[in-house]
PDB file of C-alpha atoms and ligand atoms in Angstrom:
ATOM      1  CA  MET A1398     -12.806 103.466   6.373  1.00 92.00           C
ATOM      2  CA  ILE A1399     -12.115  99.760   5.844  1.00 96.00           C
ATOM      3  CA  SER A1400     -11.525  97.118   8.457  1.00 97.00           C
ATOM      4  CA  GLU A1401      -8.069  95.583   9.018  1.00 97.00           C
ATOM      5  CA  LYS A1402      -9.244  92.339   7.631  1.00 98.00           C
ATOM      6  CA  ILE A1403     -10.499  93.980   4.501  1.00 98.00           C
ATOM      7  CA  GLN A1404      -7.264  96.063   4.149  1.00 98.00           C
ATOM      8  CA  ASN A1405      -5.077  92.960   4.427  1.00 98.00           C
ATOM      9  CA  ILE A1406      -7.070  90.960   1.897  1.00 98.00           C
ATOM     10  CA  LEU A1407      -7.056  93.925  -0.591  1.00 98.00           C
ATOM     11  CA  ASN A1408      -3.208  94.285  -0.054  1.00 98.00           C
ATOM     12  CA  GLU A1409      -2.840  90.489  -0.797  1.00 98.00           C
ATOM     13  CA  GLN A1410      -4.873  90.900  -3.898  1.00 98.00           C
ATOM     14  CA  ILE A1411      -2.640  93.841  -5.116  1.00 98.00           C
ATOM     15  CA  ASN A1412       0.366  91.559  -4.784  1.00 98.00           C
ATOM     16  CA  LYS A1413      -1.486  88.685  -6.797  1.00 98.00           C
ATOM     17  CA  GLU A1414      -2.360  91.209  -9.612  1.00 98.00           C
ATOM     18  CA  PHE A1415       1.288  92.477  -9.884  1.00 98.00           C
ATOM     19  CA  TYR A1416       2.523  88.868  -9.742  1.00 98.00           C
ATOM     20  CA  SER A1417       0.103  88.192 -12.536  1.00 98.00           C
ATOM     21  CA  ALA A1418       1.639  91.058 -14.553  1.00 98.00           C
ATOM     22  CA  TYR A1419       5.024  89.577 -13.915  1.00 98.00           C
ATOM     23  CA  LEU A1420       3.986  86.100 -14.982  1.00 98.00           C
ATOM     24  CA  TYR A1421       2.360  87.414 -18.326  1.00 98.00           C
ATOM     25  CA  LEU A1422       5.514  89.472 -18.930  1.00 98.00           C
ATOM     26  CA  ALA A1423       7.709  86.300 -18.517  1.00 98.00           C
ATOM     27  CA  MET A1424       5.451  84.628 -21.064  1.00 98.00           C
ATOM     28  CA  SER A1425       5.535  87.612 -23.415  1.00 98.00           C
ATOM     29  CA  ALA A1426       9.481  87.430 -23.279  1.00 97.00           C
ATOM     30  CA  TYR A1427       9.381  83.723 -23.942  1.00 97.00           C
ATOM     31  CA  PHE A1428       7.066  84.028 -26.892  1.00 97.00           C
ATOM     32  CA  ASP A1429       9.143  86.838 -28.343  1.00 97.00           C
ATOM     33  CA  GLU A1430      12.202  84.685 -27.974  1.00 96.00           C
ATOM     34  CA  ILE A1431      10.643  81.776 -29.887  1.00 95.00           C
ATOM     35  CA  GLY A1432       9.417  84.289 -32.647  1.00 96.00           C
ATOM     36  CA  LEU A1433       5.724  84.244 -31.887  1.00 97.00           C
ATOM     37  CA  LYS A1434       5.262  87.989 -31.880  1.00 98.00           C
ATOM     38  CA  GLY A1435       1.414  87.889 -31.675  1.00 98.00           C
ATOM     39  CA  PHE A1436       1.417  85.666 -28.653  1.00 98.00           C
ATOM     40  CA  SER A1437       4.062  87.908 -27.189  1.00 98.00           C
ATOM     41  CA  ASN A1438       1.767  90.895 -27.833  1.00 98.00           C
ATOM     42  CA  TRP A1439      -1.335  89.294 -26.306  1.00 98.00           C
ATOM     43  CA  THR A1440       0.430  88.440 -23.030  1.00 98.00           C
ATOM     44  CA  ARG A1441       2.176  91.789 -22.938  1.00 98.00           C
ATOM     45  CA  VAL A1442      -1.232  93.586 -23.267  1.00 98.00           C
ATOM     46  CA  GLN A1443      -2.548  91.332 -20.516  1.00 98.00           C
ATOM     47  CA  ALA A1444       0.408  92.244 -18.260  1.00 98.00           C
ATOM     48  CA  ARG A1445      -0.582  95.878 -18.573  1.00 98.00           C
ATOM     49  CA  GLU A1446      -4.203  95.204 -17.646  1.00 97.00           C
ATOM     50  CA  GLU A1447      -2.913  93.229 -14.530  1.00 98.00           C
ATOM     51  CA  VAL A1448      -1.004  96.414 -13.517  1.00 97.00           C
ATOM     52  CA  ASP A1449      -4.392  98.396 -13.932  1.00 97.00           C
ATOM     53  CA  HIS A1450      -6.153  95.750 -11.673  1.00 97.00           C
ATOM     54  CA  GLY A1451      -3.425  96.268  -9.055  1.00 98.00           C
ATOM     55  CA  MET A1452      -3.583 100.003  -9.215  1.00 97.00           C
ATOM     56  CA  ILE A1453      -7.416 100.107  -9.016  1.00 97.00           C
ATOM     57  CA  LEU A1454      -7.060  98.147  -5.677  1.00 98.00           C
ATOM     58  CA  PHE A1455      -4.224 100.558  -4.581  1.00 98.00           C
ATOM     59  CA  ASP A1456      -6.351 103.679  -5.174  1.00 97.00           C
ATOM     60  CA  TYR A1457      -9.442 102.065  -3.533  1.00 97.00           C
ATOM     61  CA  ILE A1458      -7.502 101.334  -0.249  1.00 98.00           C
ATOM     62  CA  ILE A1459      -6.248 104.983  -0.213  1.00 98.00           C
ATOM     63  CA  GLU A1460      -9.724 106.413  -0.996  1.00 97.00           C
ATOM     64  CA  ARG A1461     -11.163 104.346   1.952  1.00 97.00           C
ATOM     65  CA  GLN A1462      -8.472 105.772   4.271  1.00 97.00           C
ATOM     66  CA  GLY A1463      -6.628 102.354   4.493  1.00 98.00           C
ATOM     67  CA  LYS A1464      -2.899 101.685   4.293  1.00 98.00           C
ATOM     68  CA  VAL A1465      -1.261 100.202   1.267  1.00 98.00           C
ATOM     69  CA  ASN A1466       1.312  97.613   2.173  1.00 98.00           C
ATOM     70  CA  LEU A1467       3.280  96.499  -0.875  1.00 98.00           C
ATOM     71  CA  ARG A1468       4.679  93.019  -0.431  1.00 96.00           C
ATOM     72  CA  GLN A1469       7.484  91.275  -2.279  1.00 97.00           C
ATOM     73  CA  ILE A1470       6.489  89.979  -5.706  1.00 98.00           C
ATOM     74  CA  ASP A1471       7.487  86.297  -6.322  1.00 97.00           C
ATOM     75  CA  MET A1472       9.712  85.548  -9.273  1.00 97.00           C
ATOM     76  CA  PRO A1473       7.666  84.036 -12.145  1.00 97.00           C
ATOM     77  CA  GLU A1474       8.869  80.934 -14.049  1.00 94.00           C
ATOM     78  CA  THR A1475      11.118  81.724 -16.987  1.00 88.00           C
ATOM     79  CA  SER A1476      10.754  78.556 -19.184  1.00 89.00           C
ATOM     80  CA  PHE A1477       7.567  77.334 -20.852  1.00 95.00           C
ATOM     81  CA  GLY A1478       6.266  74.621 -23.119  1.00 94.00           C
ATOM     82  CA  ASP A1479       4.249  74.975 -26.264  1.00 94.00           C
ATOM     83  CA  THR A1480       1.432  77.466 -26.841  1.00 95.00           C
ATOM     84  CA  LEU A1481      -1.091  75.139 -25.553  1.00 95.00           C
ATOM     85  CA  GLU A1482       0.820  74.470 -22.332  1.00 96.00           C
ATOM     86  CA  VAL A1483       1.322  78.194 -21.832  1.00 97.00           C
ATOM     87  CA  PHE A1484      -2.349  79.033 -22.279  1.00 97.00           C
ATOM     88  CA  GLU A1485      -3.531  76.150 -20.102  1.00 97.00           C
ATOM     89  CA  LYS A1486      -1.126  77.572 -17.364  1.00 97.00           C
ATOM     90  CA  ILE A1487      -2.796  81.011 -17.921  1.00 98.00           C
ATOM     91  CA  TYR A1488      -6.227  79.462 -17.531  1.00 98.00           C
ATOM     92  CA  SER A1489      -5.321  77.706 -14.235  1.00 98.00           C
ATOM     93  CA  HIS A1490      -3.736  80.920 -12.952  1.00 98.00           C
ATOM     94  CA  GLU A1491      -6.848  82.907 -13.814  1.00 98.00           C
ATOM     95  CA  LYS A1492      -9.053  80.384 -12.115  1.00 98.00           C
ATOM     96  CA  TYR A1493      -6.788  80.858  -8.923  1.00 98.00           C
ATOM     97  CA  VAL A1494      -7.324  84.698  -9.306  1.00 98.00           C
ATOM     98  CA  THR A1495     -11.016  84.157  -9.592  1.00 98.00           C
ATOM     99  CA  ASP A1496     -11.070  82.066  -6.394  1.00 98.00           C
ATOM    100  CA  SER A1497      -9.022  84.695  -4.639  1.00 98.00           C
ATOM    101  CA  ILE A1498     -11.496  87.448  -5.731  1.00 98.00           C
ATOM    102  CA  ASN A1499     -14.414  85.306  -4.526  1.00 98.00           C
ATOM    103  CA  CYS A1500     -12.629  85.064  -1.095  1.00 98.00           C
ATOM    104  CA  VAL A1501     -12.535  88.888  -1.061  1.00 98.00           C
ATOM    105  CA  ALA A1502     -16.208  89.080  -1.822  1.00 98.00           C
ATOM    106  CA  ASN A1503     -16.943  86.586   0.925  1.00 98.00           C
ATOM    107  CA  MET A1504     -14.930  88.612   3.481  1.00 98.00           C
ATOM    108  CA  THR A1505     -16.873  91.809   2.564  1.00 98.00           C
ATOM    109  CA  ASP A1506     -20.047  89.947   3.381  1.00 96.00           C
ATOM    110  CA  GLU A1507     -18.516  88.719   6.751  1.00 96.00           C
ATOM    111  CA  GLU A1508     -17.398  92.214   7.609  1.00 97.00           C
ATOM    112  CA  CYS A1509     -20.718  93.857   6.359  1.00 97.00           C
ATOM    113  CA  ASP A1510     -18.611  96.055   4.080  1.00 98.00           C
ATOM    114  CA  LEU A1511     -21.082  97.002   1.333  1.00 97.00           C
ATOM    115  CA  ALA A1512     -18.945  99.546  -0.307  1.00 97.00           C
ATOM    116  CA  THR A1513     -16.084  97.025  -0.784  1.00 98.00           C
ATOM    117  CA  ARG A1514     -18.609  94.510  -1.959  1.00 97.00           C
ATOM    118  CA  TYR A1515     -19.904  96.704  -4.580  1.00 96.00           C
ATOM    119  CA  PHE A1516     -16.256  97.653  -5.569  1.00 97.00           C
ATOM    120  CA  ILE A1517     -15.202  93.967  -5.956  1.00 97.00           C
ATOM    121  CA  ASN A1518     -18.097  93.217  -8.208  1.00 96.00           C
ATOM    122  CA  TRP A1519     -16.129  94.767 -10.918  1.00 96.00           C
ATOM    123  CA  TYR A1520     -13.391  92.260 -10.403  1.00 97.00           C
ATOM    124  CA  ILE A1521     -15.899  89.310 -10.358  1.00 97.00           C
ATOM    125  CA  LYS A1522     -17.125  90.474 -13.790  1.00 96.00           C
ATOM    126  CA  GLU A1523     -13.568  91.019 -15.018  1.00 96.00           C
ATOM    127  CA  GLN A1524     -12.618  87.514 -14.124  1.00 97.00           C
ATOM    128  CA  VAL A1525     -15.489  85.977 -16.125  1.00 97.00           C
ATOM    129  CA  GLU A1526     -14.231  87.933 -19.115  1.00 95.00           C
ATOM    130  CA  GLU A1527     -10.625  86.947 -18.551  1.00 96.00           C
ATOM    131  CA  GLU A1528     -11.426  83.270 -18.266  1.00 98.00           C
ATOM    132  CA  ALA A1529     -13.560  83.522 -21.419  1.00 98.00           C
ATOM    133  CA  ASN A1530     -10.816  85.183 -23.416  1.00 96.00           C
ATOM    134  CA  VAL A1531      -8.231  82.524 -22.373  1.00 98.00           C
ATOM    135  CA  ASP A1532     -10.570  79.760 -23.135  1.00 98.00           C
ATOM    136  CA  ASP A1533     -11.254  81.180 -26.656  1.00 96.00           C
ATOM    137  CA  VAL A1534      -7.509  81.122 -27.423  1.00 96.00           C
ATOM    138  CA  ILE A1535      -7.189  77.470 -25.947  1.00 96.00           C
ATOM    139  CA  LYS A1536      -9.987  76.344 -28.171  1.00 96.00           C
ATOM    140  CA  LYS A1537      -8.342  77.794 -31.277  1.00 94.00           C
ATOM    141  CA  ILE A1538      -4.963  76.297 -30.411  1.00 93.00           C
ATOM    142  CA  LYS A1539      -6.720  72.878 -29.930  1.00 93.00           C
ATOM    143  CA  LEU A1540      -8.544  73.216 -33.272  1.00 90.00           C
ATOM    144  CA  PHE A1541      -5.832  74.439 -35.432  1.00 83.00           C
ATOM    145  CA  GLY A1542      -2.589  74.484 -33.373  1.00 68.00           C
ATOM    146  CA  GLY A1543      -1.091  71.307 -34.852  1.00 71.00           C
ATOM    147  CA  GLU A1544      -0.781  73.005 -38.160  1.00 82.00           C
ATOM    148  CA  LYS A1545       1.990  75.399 -38.574  1.00 87.00           C
ATOM    149  CA  ALA A1546       0.066  77.636 -41.069  1.00 90.00           C
ATOM    150  CA  ALA A1547      -2.843  77.834 -38.539  1.00 90.00           C
ATOM    151  CA  LEU A1548      -0.330  78.784 -35.730  1.00 91.00           C
ATOM    152  CA  TYR A1549       0.943  81.506 -37.966  1.00 93.00           C
ATOM    153  CA  HIS A1550      -2.616  82.896 -38.565  1.00 94.00           C
ATOM    154  CA  LEU A1551      -3.422  82.665 -34.824  1.00 94.00           C
ATOM    155  CA  ASP A1552      -0.287  84.494 -34.006  1.00 96.00           C
ATOM    156  CA  LYS A1553      -1.269  87.238 -36.461  1.00 96.00           C
ATOM    157  CA  GLU A1554      -4.709  87.505 -34.895  1.00 96.00           C
ATOM    158  CA  LEU A1555      -3.164  87.762 -31.364  1.00 97.00           C
ATOM    159  CA  ALA A1556      -0.945  90.519 -32.712  1.00 97.00           C
ATOM    160  CA  SER A1557      -3.982  92.680 -33.107  1.00 96.00           C
ATOM    161  CA  ARG A1558      -4.954  92.920 -29.357  1.00 95.00           C
ATOM    162  CA  GLU A1559      -4.508  96.502 -28.173  1.00 95.00           C
ATOM    163  CA  TYR A1560      -4.113  97.740 -24.585  1.00 95.00           C
ATOM    164  CA  LYS A1561      -6.989  99.876 -23.368  1.00 90.00           C
ATOM    165  CA  TYR A1562      -6.886 101.228 -19.984  1.00 85.00           C
ATOM    166  CA  HIS A1563      -9.026  99.239 -17.628  1.00 74.00           C
ATOM    167  CA  SER A1564     -11.123 101.540 -15.589  1.00 75.00           C
ATOM    168  CA  TYR A1565     -13.100 100.496 -12.641  1.00 74.00           C
ATOM    169  CA  GLU A1566     -16.074 102.290 -14.033  1.00 70.00           C
ATOM    170  CA  SER A1567     -16.019 100.578 -17.274  1.00 61.00           C
TER     171      SER A1567
HETATM  172 FE1  FEO B2021      -6.337  90.554 -12.664  1.00 56.86          FE
HETATM  173 FE2  FEO B2021      -5.997  88.206 -14.694  1.00 56.86          FE
HETATM  174  O1  FEO B2021      -6.659  88.837 -13.067  1.00 56.86           O
END
């Protein structure tokens, strides 16, 4: 069984993951609206991954005989700037999520909860990958984004991202 402190921080993290899904969906709708279908696809796939992140936490709390407390999800913003601005916003949001996951890890140390510490390691690794993926897109936008033809090709590249169920074990 998990302690109340661990239960609370994991429930807060569920909310952050579902908010992330909302934020990515809002961005996906925006990109779709301005005709960047590939960017829209990339953020839409990311939204689905965020739901997986939330659900893995949800299942873990239940498995540890804890109580899931779903909280209100904040409304994401609905208007955005150019592709670089959006991806810089994504990068800073993911850094915020990384900090939040690190706080969960710290709390597992304080509470001597080794099982949750082991569990949360997956998220620590996942955040490294997420920040790197976003940074990769930012670098490409900075290198080529000013050119319309390059933006067209980058949009095509981002259109190829496919959703794959994110399992805690993989
Ligand atoms: Fe679930 Fe993008 O952090």
